[in-house]
Coordinates of C-alpha atoms and ligand atoms in Angstrom, one line a residue:
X1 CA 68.9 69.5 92.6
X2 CA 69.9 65.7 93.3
X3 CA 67.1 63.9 94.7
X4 CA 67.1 60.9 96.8
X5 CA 66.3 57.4 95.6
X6 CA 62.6 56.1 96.0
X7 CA 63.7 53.2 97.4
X8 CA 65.9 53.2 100.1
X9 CA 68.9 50.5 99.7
X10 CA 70.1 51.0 103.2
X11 CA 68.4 51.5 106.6
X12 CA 69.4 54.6 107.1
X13 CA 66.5 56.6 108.7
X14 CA 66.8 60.6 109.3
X15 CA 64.4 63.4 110.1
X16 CA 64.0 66.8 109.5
X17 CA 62.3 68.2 112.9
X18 CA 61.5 71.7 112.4
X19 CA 59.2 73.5 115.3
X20 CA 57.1 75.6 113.7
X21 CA 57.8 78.9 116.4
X22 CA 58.9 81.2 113.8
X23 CA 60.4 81.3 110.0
X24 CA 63.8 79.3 109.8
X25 CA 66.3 81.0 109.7
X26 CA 70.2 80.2 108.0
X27 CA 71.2 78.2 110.8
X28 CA 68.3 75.8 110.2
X29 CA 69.1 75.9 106.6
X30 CA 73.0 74.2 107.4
X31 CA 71.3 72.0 109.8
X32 CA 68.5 70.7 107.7
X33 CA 70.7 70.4 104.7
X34 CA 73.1 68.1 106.6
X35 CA 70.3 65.7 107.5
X36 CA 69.1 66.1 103.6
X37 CA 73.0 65.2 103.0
X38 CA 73.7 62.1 105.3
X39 CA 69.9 60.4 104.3
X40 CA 71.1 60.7 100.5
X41 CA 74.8 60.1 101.1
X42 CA 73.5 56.8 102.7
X43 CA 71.2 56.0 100.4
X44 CA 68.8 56.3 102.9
X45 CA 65.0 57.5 103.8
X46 CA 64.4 61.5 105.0
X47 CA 61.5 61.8 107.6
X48 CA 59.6 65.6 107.7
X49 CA 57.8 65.8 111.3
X50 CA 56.5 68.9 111.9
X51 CA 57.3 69.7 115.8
X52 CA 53.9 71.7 116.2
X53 CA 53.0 70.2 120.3
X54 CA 52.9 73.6 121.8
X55 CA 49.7 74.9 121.0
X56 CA 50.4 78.9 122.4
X57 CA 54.0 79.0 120.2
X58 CA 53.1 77.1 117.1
X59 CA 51.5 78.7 114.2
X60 CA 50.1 76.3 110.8
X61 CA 51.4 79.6 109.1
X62 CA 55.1 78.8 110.1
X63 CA 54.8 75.2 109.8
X64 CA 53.7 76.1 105.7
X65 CA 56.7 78.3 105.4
X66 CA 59.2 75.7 106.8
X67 CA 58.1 73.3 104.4
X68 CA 58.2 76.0 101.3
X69 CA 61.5 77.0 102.1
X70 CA 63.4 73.7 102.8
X71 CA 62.2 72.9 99.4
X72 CA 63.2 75.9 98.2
X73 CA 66.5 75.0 99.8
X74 CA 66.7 71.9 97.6
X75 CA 66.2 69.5 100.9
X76 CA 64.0 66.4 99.9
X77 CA 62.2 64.2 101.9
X78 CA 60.1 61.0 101.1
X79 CA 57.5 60.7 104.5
X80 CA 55.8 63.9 105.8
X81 CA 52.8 65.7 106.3
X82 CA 52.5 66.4 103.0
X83 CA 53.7 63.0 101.7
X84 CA 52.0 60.4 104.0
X85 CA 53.9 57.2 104.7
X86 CA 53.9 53.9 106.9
X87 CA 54.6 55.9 110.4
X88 CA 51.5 58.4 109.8
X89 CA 51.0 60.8 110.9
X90 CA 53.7 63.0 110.6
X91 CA 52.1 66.4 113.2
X92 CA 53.3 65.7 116.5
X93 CA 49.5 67.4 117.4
X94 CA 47.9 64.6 115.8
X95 CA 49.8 61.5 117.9
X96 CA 48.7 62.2 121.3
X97 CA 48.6 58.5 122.0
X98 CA 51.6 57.8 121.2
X99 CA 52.8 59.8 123.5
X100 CA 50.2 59.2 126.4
X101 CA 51.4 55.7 126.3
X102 CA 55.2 56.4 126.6
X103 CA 53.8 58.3 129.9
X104 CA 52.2 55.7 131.4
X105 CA 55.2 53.7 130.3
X106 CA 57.7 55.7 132.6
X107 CA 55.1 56.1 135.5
X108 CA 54.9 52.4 135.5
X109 CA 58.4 51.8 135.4
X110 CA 58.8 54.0 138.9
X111 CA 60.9 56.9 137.2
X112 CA 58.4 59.8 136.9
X113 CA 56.8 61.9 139.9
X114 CA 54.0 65.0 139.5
X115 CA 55.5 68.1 140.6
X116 CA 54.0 71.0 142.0
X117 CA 56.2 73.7 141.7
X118 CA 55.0 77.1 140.0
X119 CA 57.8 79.0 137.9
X120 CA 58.1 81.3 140.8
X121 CA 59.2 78.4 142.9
X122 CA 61.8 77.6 140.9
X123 CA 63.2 80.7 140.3
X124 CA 63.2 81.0 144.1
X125 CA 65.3 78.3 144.8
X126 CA 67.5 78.8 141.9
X127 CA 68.1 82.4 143.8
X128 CA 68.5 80.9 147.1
X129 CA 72.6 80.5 147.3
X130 CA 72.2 77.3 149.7
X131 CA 70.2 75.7 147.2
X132 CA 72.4 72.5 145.4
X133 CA 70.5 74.1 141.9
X134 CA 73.2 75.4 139.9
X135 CA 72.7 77.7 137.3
X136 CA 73.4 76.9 133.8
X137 CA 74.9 78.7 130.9
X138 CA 71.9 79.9 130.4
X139 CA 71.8 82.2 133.2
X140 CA 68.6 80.7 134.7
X141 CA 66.8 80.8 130.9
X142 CA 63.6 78.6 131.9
X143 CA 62.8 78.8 127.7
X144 CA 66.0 76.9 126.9
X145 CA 66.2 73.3 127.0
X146 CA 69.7 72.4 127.6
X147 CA 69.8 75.8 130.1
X148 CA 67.5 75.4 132.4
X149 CA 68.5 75.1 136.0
X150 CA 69.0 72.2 137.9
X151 CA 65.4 71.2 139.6
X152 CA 65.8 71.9 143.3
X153 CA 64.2 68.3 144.0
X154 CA 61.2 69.6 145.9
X155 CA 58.6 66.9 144.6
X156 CA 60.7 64.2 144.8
X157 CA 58.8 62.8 147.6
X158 CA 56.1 62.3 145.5
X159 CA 57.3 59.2 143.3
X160 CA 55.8 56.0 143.0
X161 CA 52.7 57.9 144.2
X162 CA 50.8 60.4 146.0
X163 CA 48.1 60.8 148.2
X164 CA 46.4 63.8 146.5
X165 CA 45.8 61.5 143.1
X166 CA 43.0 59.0 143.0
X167 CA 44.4 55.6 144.3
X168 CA 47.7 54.2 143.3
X169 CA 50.6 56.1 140.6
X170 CA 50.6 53.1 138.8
X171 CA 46.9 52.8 138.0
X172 CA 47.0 57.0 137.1
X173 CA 45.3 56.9 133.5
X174 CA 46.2 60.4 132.4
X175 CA 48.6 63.0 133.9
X176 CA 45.6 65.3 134.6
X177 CA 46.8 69.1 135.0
X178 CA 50.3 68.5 136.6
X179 CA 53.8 68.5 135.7
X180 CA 55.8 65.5 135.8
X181 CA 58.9 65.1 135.7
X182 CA 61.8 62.0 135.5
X183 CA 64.2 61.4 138.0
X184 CA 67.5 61.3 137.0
X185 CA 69.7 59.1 138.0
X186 CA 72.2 61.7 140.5
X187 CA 75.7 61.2 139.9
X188 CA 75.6 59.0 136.6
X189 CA 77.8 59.6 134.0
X190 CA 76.0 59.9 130.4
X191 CA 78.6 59.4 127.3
X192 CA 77.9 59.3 124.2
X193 CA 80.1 59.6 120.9
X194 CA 78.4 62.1 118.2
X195 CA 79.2 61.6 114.8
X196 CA 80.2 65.3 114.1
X197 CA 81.7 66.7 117.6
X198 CA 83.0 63.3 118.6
X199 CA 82.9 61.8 122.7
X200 CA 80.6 63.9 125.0
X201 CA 80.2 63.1 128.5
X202 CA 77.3 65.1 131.2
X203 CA 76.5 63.9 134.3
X204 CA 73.2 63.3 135.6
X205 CA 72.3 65.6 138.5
X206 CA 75.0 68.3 137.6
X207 CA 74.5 68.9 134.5
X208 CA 71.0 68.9 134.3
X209 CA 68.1 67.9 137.0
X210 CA 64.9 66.0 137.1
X211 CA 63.3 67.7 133.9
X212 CA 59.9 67.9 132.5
X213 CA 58.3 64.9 130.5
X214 CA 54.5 66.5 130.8
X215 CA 53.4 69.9 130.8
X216 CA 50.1 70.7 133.0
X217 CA 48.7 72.3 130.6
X218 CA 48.6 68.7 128.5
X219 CA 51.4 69.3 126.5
X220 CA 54.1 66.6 126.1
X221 CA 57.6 67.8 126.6
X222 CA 60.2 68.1 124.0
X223 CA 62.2 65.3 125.2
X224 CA 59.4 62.7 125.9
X225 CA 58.0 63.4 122.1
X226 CA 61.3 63.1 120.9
X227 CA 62.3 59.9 122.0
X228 CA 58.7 58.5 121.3
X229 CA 58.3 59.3 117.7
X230 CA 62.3 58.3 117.0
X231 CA 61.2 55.0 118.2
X232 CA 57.5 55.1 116.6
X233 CA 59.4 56.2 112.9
X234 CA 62.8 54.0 113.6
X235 CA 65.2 57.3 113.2
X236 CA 68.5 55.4 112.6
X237 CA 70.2 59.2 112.8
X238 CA 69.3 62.2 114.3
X239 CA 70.4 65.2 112.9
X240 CA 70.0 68.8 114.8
X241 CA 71.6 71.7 116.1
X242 CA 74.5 71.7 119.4
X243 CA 72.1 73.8 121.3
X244 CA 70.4 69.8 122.0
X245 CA 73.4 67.7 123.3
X246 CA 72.2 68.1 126.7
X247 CA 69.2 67.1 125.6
X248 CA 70.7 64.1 123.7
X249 CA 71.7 62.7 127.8
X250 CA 68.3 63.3 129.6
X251 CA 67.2 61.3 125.9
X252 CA 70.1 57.8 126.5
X253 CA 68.3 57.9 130.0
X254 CA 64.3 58.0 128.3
X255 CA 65.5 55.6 126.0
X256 CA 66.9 53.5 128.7
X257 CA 63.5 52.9 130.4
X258 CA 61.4 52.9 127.7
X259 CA 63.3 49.8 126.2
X260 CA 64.5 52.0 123.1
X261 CA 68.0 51.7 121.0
X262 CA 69.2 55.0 120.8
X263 CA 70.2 56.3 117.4
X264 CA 73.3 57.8 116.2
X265 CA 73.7 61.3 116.8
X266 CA 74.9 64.6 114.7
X267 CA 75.2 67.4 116.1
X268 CA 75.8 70.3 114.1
X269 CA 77.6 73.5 115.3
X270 CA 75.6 76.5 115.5
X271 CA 75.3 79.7 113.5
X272 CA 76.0 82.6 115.4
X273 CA 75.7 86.4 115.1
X274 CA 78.7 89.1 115.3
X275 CA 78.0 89.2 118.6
X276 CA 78.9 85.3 119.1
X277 CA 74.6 85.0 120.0
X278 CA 73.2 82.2 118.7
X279 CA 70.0 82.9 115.7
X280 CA 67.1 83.2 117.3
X281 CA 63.4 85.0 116.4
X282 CA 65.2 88.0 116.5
X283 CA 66.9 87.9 114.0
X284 CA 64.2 88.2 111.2
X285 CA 67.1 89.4 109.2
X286 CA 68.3 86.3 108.6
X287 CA 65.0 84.5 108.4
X288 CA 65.3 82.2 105.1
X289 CA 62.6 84.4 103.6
X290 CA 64.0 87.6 104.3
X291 CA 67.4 86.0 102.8
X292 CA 65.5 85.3 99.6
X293 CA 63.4 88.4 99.2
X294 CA 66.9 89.8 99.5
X295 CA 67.9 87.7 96.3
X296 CA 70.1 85.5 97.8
X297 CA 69.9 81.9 96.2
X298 CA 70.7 78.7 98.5
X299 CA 74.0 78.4 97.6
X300 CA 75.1 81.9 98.9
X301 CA 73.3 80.9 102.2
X302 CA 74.9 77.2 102.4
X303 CA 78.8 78.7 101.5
X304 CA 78.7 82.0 102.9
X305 CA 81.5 82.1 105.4
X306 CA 79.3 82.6 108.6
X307 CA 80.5 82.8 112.2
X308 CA 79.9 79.2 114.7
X309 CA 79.8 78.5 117.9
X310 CA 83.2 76.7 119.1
Ligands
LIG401 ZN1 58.2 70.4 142.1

């Protein structure tokens, strides 16, 4: 397997992100190994973090088998949990901080309000035909990131501050056991040119609502984590899979307040089953493992003529 040069002659930063959920599974494996490809290609520096925030989902066992079957799959990186290096450490459950202060960055800033709303609420309104939410793609998946329904707007009263918290939003220390979400922006258009699917254009209030930067149960959202440790670790180039473009809109508008440059983005398309689904858990069949167990090496997994999502 080539290997990438210890030292990188470019400035080229990438990361590998894997969530540890579940075992990857072959559409990881094409995603992972076009991050591995572009950091080398470039002459560049691969970053590991291991996506492990979510403390009910997450399992050390699954984070173990990512990294034992990426390497397996011949991807190489040079800073990681296992490897160290100057923007330690590399477990999104070990840099709380980090992201705390992003939070109080936003709050400051005016753009984030504590919202109330239960599940059931939200389902609710998303039922309610009157309602402005529109229902994604997704069908009203509340899992999915780039599918979740537009945010009715309920709490929105509460920015810059509320009565129910202990003197003034701007002075709030920690988000105590709330959500809070950002405002977007309604009616903005977000564009952005990815390096593999070329111009993409969302806007702001249609396309997605106010969405979640901190979970009530303490948990930092995908988005806010992201864009913090990209930052933190200089990403150059982020690499991941189409289900995040959305994402990759709600992330120009983060990056906009925090004061971050937004990388370059590759989005790769996605793996799908016969039935045009996208990989999931579910299909265990086409974990990496079970691939391997099976006999397969990594080059039948990377050229096998698999179906995509257009
Ligand atoms: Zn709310």
């Amino acid at each position: 397997m080539a290997s990438t040069p210890p030292s990188p002659a470019t400035g080229y930063r990438g990361r590998l992100a894997p969530s540890p959920t579940g075992y990857l599974h072959v559409g990881h494996a094409r995603t992972f190994r076009t991050a591995f490809q572009r950091a080398r290609d470039a002459g560049g520096t691969l970053v590991m973090r291991m996506e492990d925030l979510d403390p009910d989902r997450c399992r050390a066992e699954y984070a173990n088998a990512a990294i034992e079957d990426l390497k397996w799959l011949g991807v190489r990186w040079q800073e990681g949990p296992d490897k160290g290096g100057p923007f330690a450490p590399y477990l999104q459950s070990k840099r709380h901080s980090i992201y705390l202060a992003v939070w109080r960055k936003l709050l400051r800033r005016g753009v984030l309000f504590p919202c109330r709303c239960s599940r059931k609420d939200l389902e609710t309104a998303v039922a309610a035909p009157h309602e402005r939410a529109r229902v994604g793609t997704g069908g009203g998946k509340f899992d999915s990131l780039d599918d979740e329904p537009l945010y009715p707007g309920t709490c929105r009263r509460f920015m810059g501050g509320t009565p129910q918290l202990p003197g003034p939003t701007s002075d709030l220390e920690s988000p105590g056991r709330t959500n809070w979400r950002f405002r977007v922006p309604d009616g903005e258009v977000i564009e952005f040119v990815d390096q593999n699917l070329g111009p993409q254009r969302f806007v702001a209030g249609m396309d997605f609502g106010d969405f979640v930067v901190w979970r009530r149960d303490g948990v930092p959202s995908y988005q806010l984590a992201c864009v913090a440790d990209d930052a933190a670790m200089r990403i150059t180039e982020v690499v991941r899979g189409a289900d995040l473009l959305k994402s990759t809109a709600r992330q120009i508008l983060l990056n906009r307040f925090l004061g971050f440059s937004n990388p370059l983005w590759y989005h790769c398309r996605l793996v799908v089953d016969h039935n045009g689904r996208r990989l999931a858990k579910r299909h265990d069949s086409l974990s990496l493992r079970a691939l391997r167990q099976r006999g397969l090496t990594p080059m039948n997994i990377l050229s096998a003529d698999l179906p995509v999502e257009i």
